[in-house]
């Protein structure tokens, strides 16, 4: 804002100074031409004087524009300057051993507003998959992002209290996959391994993507484009999931990883997830309930309240959950 004030205020000053100099030319030059100044000028001398003045005025105008550009650049330089240094080399993440997760009285709100949810309590052993579901905009994704420690939360998440971990420790404890896959303009292999050594095809097989990658013209070397624009929605989603599984953590938060998949592919990926994530506690956020009967627990979120139960218990005690599940099953609960 300060730079804009300078930029907007100075051009009128330049214009005023230029107009005053015209008066000086007319007064000073006219006196010399008339022979009443410090020396007598002929018309050729006056023309030369006027030409020199115009050249100087043009140069002064360019200098003024440069000054304005400096004011604008100063704002950007203040943001860039702290980054103009060699980054400190980071030690490899020390991934802790699998451990029990205890969530007690968890609540969350934005900047003193009304709670998005409160009273969330559940526990999960390594190998457990806990489903999170509920109506649209009930706070499912917000619950998942609490595990990233981006904002303060109420209650307790015991994995060696999550809020007390440093950012590096939290990154080595929690693996997170958002519902919008974040892929960069690189090869399929690099999007899975992130520069580490390993067999990317093994993790692609876990997400039923290996056959499709082999069919690509360059296979693992295929560049997916910025944000994965060269892939379909389901391919991008499974590629991001393969990357998450390639970097296991004691806690995995998967936000709607099956939304772009058909039921057959979802079943294949889910079966592989159960086998691969046996050393992780998985929080599976989804509005698709096809696999929920097989989960170790279910959190039903609605109007800020959260019910912790199992699929069978919710089918018997929660009409909203039962109706949603039956609708997805075509009106009848599957055997």
Coordinates of C-alpha atoms in Angstrom, one line a residue:
X1 CA 0.0 0.0 0.0
X2 CA 2.9 2.4 0.8
X3 CA 4.4 1.7 -2.6
X4 CA 1.1 2.4 -4.3
X5 CA 0.8 5.7 -2.5
X6 CA 4.2 6.8 -3.7
X7 CA 3.4 5.6 -7.2
X8 CA 0.1 7.5 -7.4
X9 CA 1.3 10.7 -5.7
X10 CA 4.5 11.4 -7.6
X11 CA 3.3 11.6 -11.2
X12 CA 1.3 14.8 -10.5
X13 CA 4.4 16.3 -9.0
X14 CA 6.4 15.4 -12.1
X15 CA 3.8 17.1 -14.2
X16 CA 3.7 20.2 -12.1
X17 CA 7.5 20.5 -12.3
X18 CA 7.4 20.1 -16.0
X19 CA 4.7 22.8 -16.4
X20 CA 6.8 25.3 -14.3
X21 CA 9.8 24.6 -16.4
X22 CA 7.8 25.8 -19.5
X23 CA 7.3 29.1 -17.8
X24 CA 11.0 29.3 -17.2
X25 CA 11.7 28.6 -20.9
X26 CA 9.3 31.3 -22.1
X27 CA 10.6 33.9 -19.6
X28 CA 14.4 33.1 -19.7
X29 CA 14.6 32.3 -23.5
X30 CA 12.3 35.2 -24.5
X31 CA 14.5 37.7 -22.7
X32 CA 17.6 36.4 -24.4
X33 CA 16.0 36.4 -27.8
X34 CA 14.8 40.0 -27.2
X35 CA 18.3 41.0 -26.2
X36 CA 17.3 41.9 -22.6
X37 CA 18.8 38.8 -20.9
X38 CA 22.4 38.1 -19.9
X39 CA 23.3 37.8 -23.7
X40 CA 21.5 38.2 -27.0
X41 CA 20.2 35.1 -28.8
X42 CA 19.2 34.6 -32.3
X43 CA 16.4 32.2 -33.2
X44 CA 18.9 29.4 -33.9
X45 CA 20.3 29.7 -30.4
X46 CA 16.8 29.6 -28.9
X47 CA 15.9 26.6 -30.9
X48 CA 19.0 24.8 -29.7
X49 CA 18.3 25.7 -26.1
X50 CA 14.7 24.4 -26.5
X51 CA 15.9 21.2 -28.1
X52 CA 18.3 20.5 -25.3
X53 CA 15.6 21.2 -22.7
X54 CA 13.3 18.7 -24.3
X55 CA 16.0 16.0 -24.4
X56 CA 16.6 16.6 -20.7
X57 CA 12.9 16.5 -19.9
X58 CA 12.5 13.1 -21.6
X59 CA 15.4 11.7 -19.6
X60 CA 14.0 13.1 -16.4
X61 CA 10.6 11.5 -17.1
X62 CA 12.3 8.1 -17.5
X63 CA 14.1 8.6 -14.3
X64 CA 10.8 9.3 -12.6
X65 CA 9.3 6.1 -14.0
X66 CA 12.4 4.2 -12.7
X67 CA 11.8 5.6 -9.2
X68 CA 8.2 4.3 -9.3
X69 CA 9.4 0.9 -10.4
X70 CA 11.9 0.8 -7.5
X71 CA 9.0 1.5 -5.1
X72 CA 7.0 -1.4 -6.5
X73 CA 10.0 -3.8 -6.5
X74 CA 10.9 -3.0 -2.9
X75 CA 7.7 -4.7 -1.7
X76 CA 8.6 -7.9 -3.6
X77 CA 12.2 -7.7 -2.5
X78 CA 11.1 -7.7 1.2
X79 CA 9.3 -11.0 0.5
X80 CA 12.1 -12.6 -1.5
X81 CA 15.1 -11.5 0.5
X82 CA 14.6 -14.0 3.4
X83 CA 14.7 -16.8 0.8
X84 CA 17.9 -15.8 -0.8
X85 CA 20.0 -18.2 1.2
X86 CA 21.2 -21.8 1.0
X87 CA 18.5 -24.0 2.6
X88 CA 19.6 -26.1 5.6
X89 CA 20.0 -29.7 4.7
X90 CA 17.3 -31.7 6.6
X91 CA 17.9 -35.1 8.1
X92 CA 15.7 -37.9 6.8
X93 CA 12.4 -38.2 8.7
X94 CA 12.5 -40.7 11.6
X95 CA 9.2 -42.5 11.2
X96 CA 8.2 -43.8 14.6
X97 CA 6.9 -47.4 15.2
X98 CA 3.3 -48.3 14.9
X99 CA 1.3 -47.3 18.0
X100 CA -2.2 -47.0 19.4
X101 CA -4.1 -43.7 18.6
X102 CA -6.3 -42.3 21.4
X103 CA -8.6 -39.4 20.5
X104 CA -10.5 -37.9 23.5
X105 CA -12.9 -35.0 23.5
X106 CA -11.7 -33.6 20.2
X107 CA -13.3 -30.3 19.1
X108 CA -12.5 -27.7 16.5
X109 CA -13.6 -24.2 15.5
X110 CA -12.2 -21.4 13.3
X111 CA -11.0 -18.3 15.1
X112 CA -13.4 -18.3 18.0
X113 CA -16.5 -19.2 15.9
X114 CA -19.1 -21.9 16.5
X115 CA -17.6 -25.4 16.9
X116 CA -17.5 -27.4 13.6
X117 CA -17.6 -30.5 15.8
X118 CA -17.0 -31.4 19.4
X119 CA -16.8 -34.4 21.7
X120 CA -15.0 -36.8 19.2
X121 CA -13.6 -39.8 21.1
X122 CA -12.3 -43.0 19.7
X123 CA -9.2 -45.3 19.7
X124 CA -7.5 -47.2 16.9
X125 CA -4.9 -49.9 17.0
X126 CA -2.3 -50.4 14.2
X127 CA -4.2 -52.2 11.4
X128 CA -7.6 -50.6 12.3
X129 CA -9.6 -48.7 9.7
X130 CA -12.0 -46.1 11.1
X131 CA -14.6 -44.7 8.7
X132 CA -15.8 -41.1 8.9
X133 CA -19.0 -40.1 7.1
X134 CA -22.0 -37.9 7.4
X135 CA -24.0 -35.4 5.4
X136 CA -22.4 -32.8 3.1
X137 CA -20.5 -30.0 4.9
X138 CA -20.7 -31.8 8.3
X139 CA -17.0 -31.4 9.0
X140 CA -15.5 -34.7 7.7
X141 CA -12.6 -33.1 5.9
X142 CA -12.0 -30.6 8.7
X143 CA -11.7 -33.5 11.2
X144 CA -9.1 -35.1 8.9
X145 CA -7.1 -31.8 8.7
X146 CA -7.0 -31.5 12.5
X147 CA -4.3 -34.3 12.3
X148 CA -2.1 -31.9 10.3
X149 CA -1.9 -29.5 13.3
X150 CA -2.5 -26.5 11.0
X151 CA -4.7 -24.8 13.7
X152 CA -5.2 -25.3 17.5
X153 CA -7.8 -27.9 18.5
X154 CA -9.6 -28.8 21.7
X155 CA -9.3 -32.1 23.4
X156 CA -6.5 -34.6 23.0
X157 CA -4.9 -36.7 20.2
X158 CA -2.5 -39.1 21.8
X159 CA 0.2 -40.3 19.5
X160 CA 2.7 -38.7 21.8
X161 CA 0.3 -35.6 22.1
X162 CA 0.0 -34.5 18.4
X163 CA -0.1 -30.8 19.2
X164 CA 3.2 -31.0 21.1
X165 CA 5.1 -32.5 18.2
X166 CA 7.4 -30.4 16.0
X167 CA 6.3 -30.0 12.3
X168 CA 9.0 -32.6 11.3
X169 CA 7.8 -35.0 13.9
X170 CA 4.2 -34.6 12.9
X171 CA 5.1 -35.1 9.2
X172 CA 6.8 -38.4 10.2
X173 CA 3.8 -39.5 12.2
X174 CA 0.8 -38.6 10.1
X175 CA 0.4 -39.4 6.4
X176 CA -2.4 -37.3 4.7
X177 CA -4.2 -37.6 1.4
X178 CA -6.6 -34.8 0.6
X179 CA -9.6 -35.3 -1.6
X180 CA -8.0 -33.1 -4.3
X181 CA -4.9 -35.1 -5.5
X182 CA -1.8 -32.9 -5.4
X183 CA 0.5 -34.0 -8.3
X184 CA 3.3 -32.1 -9.9
X185 CA 4.5 -31.9 -13.5
X186 CA 6.9 -34.9 -13.4
X187 CA 6.9 -38.6 -14.2
X188 CA 4.6 -41.2 -12.7
X189 CA 7.6 -42.7 -10.9
X190 CA 8.7 -39.4 -9.3
X191 CA 5.1 -38.7 -8.2
X192 CA 5.1 -42.0 -6.3
X193 CA 8.6 -42.2 -4.9
X194 CA 9.3 -38.4 -4.4
X195 CA 13.0 -38.8 -5.3
X196 CA 13.5 -41.9 -3.1
X197 CA 14.8 -45.2 -4.3
X198 CA 12.3 -48.0 -4.7
X199 CA 9.9 -49.9 -7.0
X200 CA 7.1 -47.5 -7.9
X201 CA 5.3 -50.3 -9.9
X202 CA 4.8 -52.2 -6.6
X203 CA 2.8 -49.4 -5.1
X204 CA 0.9 -48.7 -8.3
X205 CA -0.2 -52.3 -8.2
X206 CA -1.7 -51.7 -4.8
X207 CA -4.0 -49.1 -6.3
X208 CA -4.8 -51.1 -9.4
X209 CA -3.0 -48.6 -11.6
X210 CA 0.0 -50.7 -12.7
X211 CA -1.7 -52.1 -15.8
X212 CA -2.7 -48.6 -17.0
X213 CA 0.8 -47.3 -16.5
X214 CA 2.3 -50.1 -18.4
X215 CA -0.1 -49.3 -21.3
X216 CA 1.2 -45.7 -21.4
X217 CA 3.7 -45.0 -24.2
X218 CA 6.5 -44.2 -21.8
X219 CA 5.3 -46.2 -18.8
X220 CA 6.7 -45.0 -15.5
X221 CA 8.5 -42.2 -17.4
X222 CA 5.2 -40.7 -18.5
X223 CA 4.9 -37.1 -17.4
X224 CA 1.5 -36.5 -15.8
X225 CA 1.4 -32.7 -16.3
X226 CA 0.8 -30.0 -13.8
X227 CA -1.7 -31.2 -11.3
X228 CA -2.0 -34.5 -13.2
X229 CA -3.9 -32.9 -16.1
X230 CA -2.9 -35.7 -18.5
X231 CA -4.6 -38.3 -16.2
X232 CA -8.3 -39.1 -15.6
X233 CA -9.8 -38.2 -12.2
X234 CA -9.6 -41.9 -11.1
X235 CA -6.0 -42.3 -12.3
X236 CA -4.9 -39.1 -10.5
X237 CA -6.6 -40.2 -7.3
X238 CA -5.0 -43.7 -7.4
X239 CA -1.6 -42.2 -8.2
X240 CA -1.8 -39.9 -5.1
X241 CA -2.9 -42.9 -3.0
X242 CA 0.1 -45.0 -4.3
X243 CA 2.4 -42.1 -3.2
X244 CA 0.8 -42.2 0.3
X245 CA 1.2 -45.9 0.6
X246 CA 4.8 -45.7 -0.6
X247 CA 5.6 -43.5 2.4
X248 CA 3.9 -45.3 5.3
X249 CA 3.2 -43.6 8.6
X250 CA 1.7 -44.7 12.0
X251 CA -1.4 -42.7 11.1
X252 CA -2.9 -42.4 7.7
X253 CA -5.7 -39.9 7.0
X254 CA -7.4 -40.6 3.6
X255 CA -10.0 -38.1 2.5
X256 CA -12.4 -39.5 0.0
X257 CA -9.8 -41.7 -1.9
X258 CA -12.5 -43.7 -3.8
X259 CA -14.8 -40.9 -5.0
X260 CA -13.7 -41.1 -8.6
X261 CA -13.5 -45.0 -8.8
X262 CA -16.1 -47.5 -9.9
X263 CA -17.2 -50.1 -7.4
X264 CA -15.0 -52.9 -8.8
X265 CA -11.9 -50.8 -8.7
X266 CA -12.8 -49.5 -5.3
X267 CA -13.1 -53.1 -4.0
X268 CA -9.6 -54.0 -5.4
X269 CA -8.0 -50.9 -3.9
X270 CA -9.6 -51.4 -0.5
X271 CA -8.6 -55.0 -0.3
X272 CA -5.0 -54.0 -1.0
X273 CA -5.2 -51.1 1.5
X274 CA -6.3 -53.5 4.3
X275 CA -3.2 -55.7 3.7
X276 CA -0.7 -52.8 3.1
X277 CA -1.8 -50.6 6.0
X278 CA -1.7 -53.3 8.7
X279 CA 1.0 -51.3 10.6
X280 CA -1.0 -48.0 10.5
X281 CA -4.2 -46.7 12.0
X282 CA -6.3 -45.5 9.1
X283 CA -8.9 -42.7 9.2
X284 CA -11.0 -43.3 6.0
X285 CA -13.2 -40.2 5.2
X286 CA -15.8 -41.0 2.6
X287 CA -19.4 -40.4 1.6
X288 CA -19.4 -43.9 -0.2
X289 CA -20.4 -46.6 2.3
X290 CA -19.9 -49.7 0.3
X291 CA -16.9 -50.9 2.3
X292 CA -18.1 -49.6 5.7
X293 CA -19.5 -52.9 6.9
X294 CA -15.9 -54.2 7.0
X295 CA -14.4 -51.3 8.9
X296 CA -13.3 -51.5 12.6
X297 CA -15.4 -48.5 13.6
X298 CA -17.5 -45.7 12.1
X299 CA -17.8 -42.0 13.1
X300 CA -21.1 -40.5 12.0
X301 CA -21.0 -36.7 12.0
X302 CA -24.1 -34.5 11.9
X303 CA -24.9 -31.0 13.1
X304 CA -21.6 -30.8 15.0
X305 CA -22.2 -34.0 17.0
X306 CA -20.2 -37.2 16.4
X307 CA -21.3 -40.7 17.1
X308 CA -18.7 -43.4 17.5
X309 CA -20.0 -46.9 16.8
X310 CA -19.8 -49.7 14.3
X311 CA -21.6 -50.2 11.0
X312 CA -24.1 -52.7 12.5
X313 CA -24.9 -50.6 15.5
X314 CA -25.5 -47.5 13.4
X315 CA -27.7 -49.4 11.0
X316 CA -29.9 -50.3 14.0
X317 CA -29.8 -47.0 15.9
X318 CA -29.2 -44.2 13.3
X319 CA -32.0 -43.8 10.7
X320 CA -30.0 -41.3 8.7
X321 CA -27.0 -43.6 8.4
X322 CA -29.2 -46.6 7.5
X323 CA -31.1 -44.7 4.9
X324 CA -27.8 -43.4 3.3
X325 CA -26.3 -46.9 3.2
X326 CA -29.5 -48.5 1.7
X327 CA -29.7 -45.8 -0.9
X328 CA -26.2 -46.6 -2.1
X329 CA -27.0 -50.3 -2.1
X330 CA -30.0 -49.8 -4.4
X331 CA -32.6 -49.7 -1.7
X332 CA -31.6 -53.0 0.0
X333 CA -28.9 -53.8 2.5
X334 CA -26.5 -56.3 1.0
X335 CA -26.0 -59.7 2.7

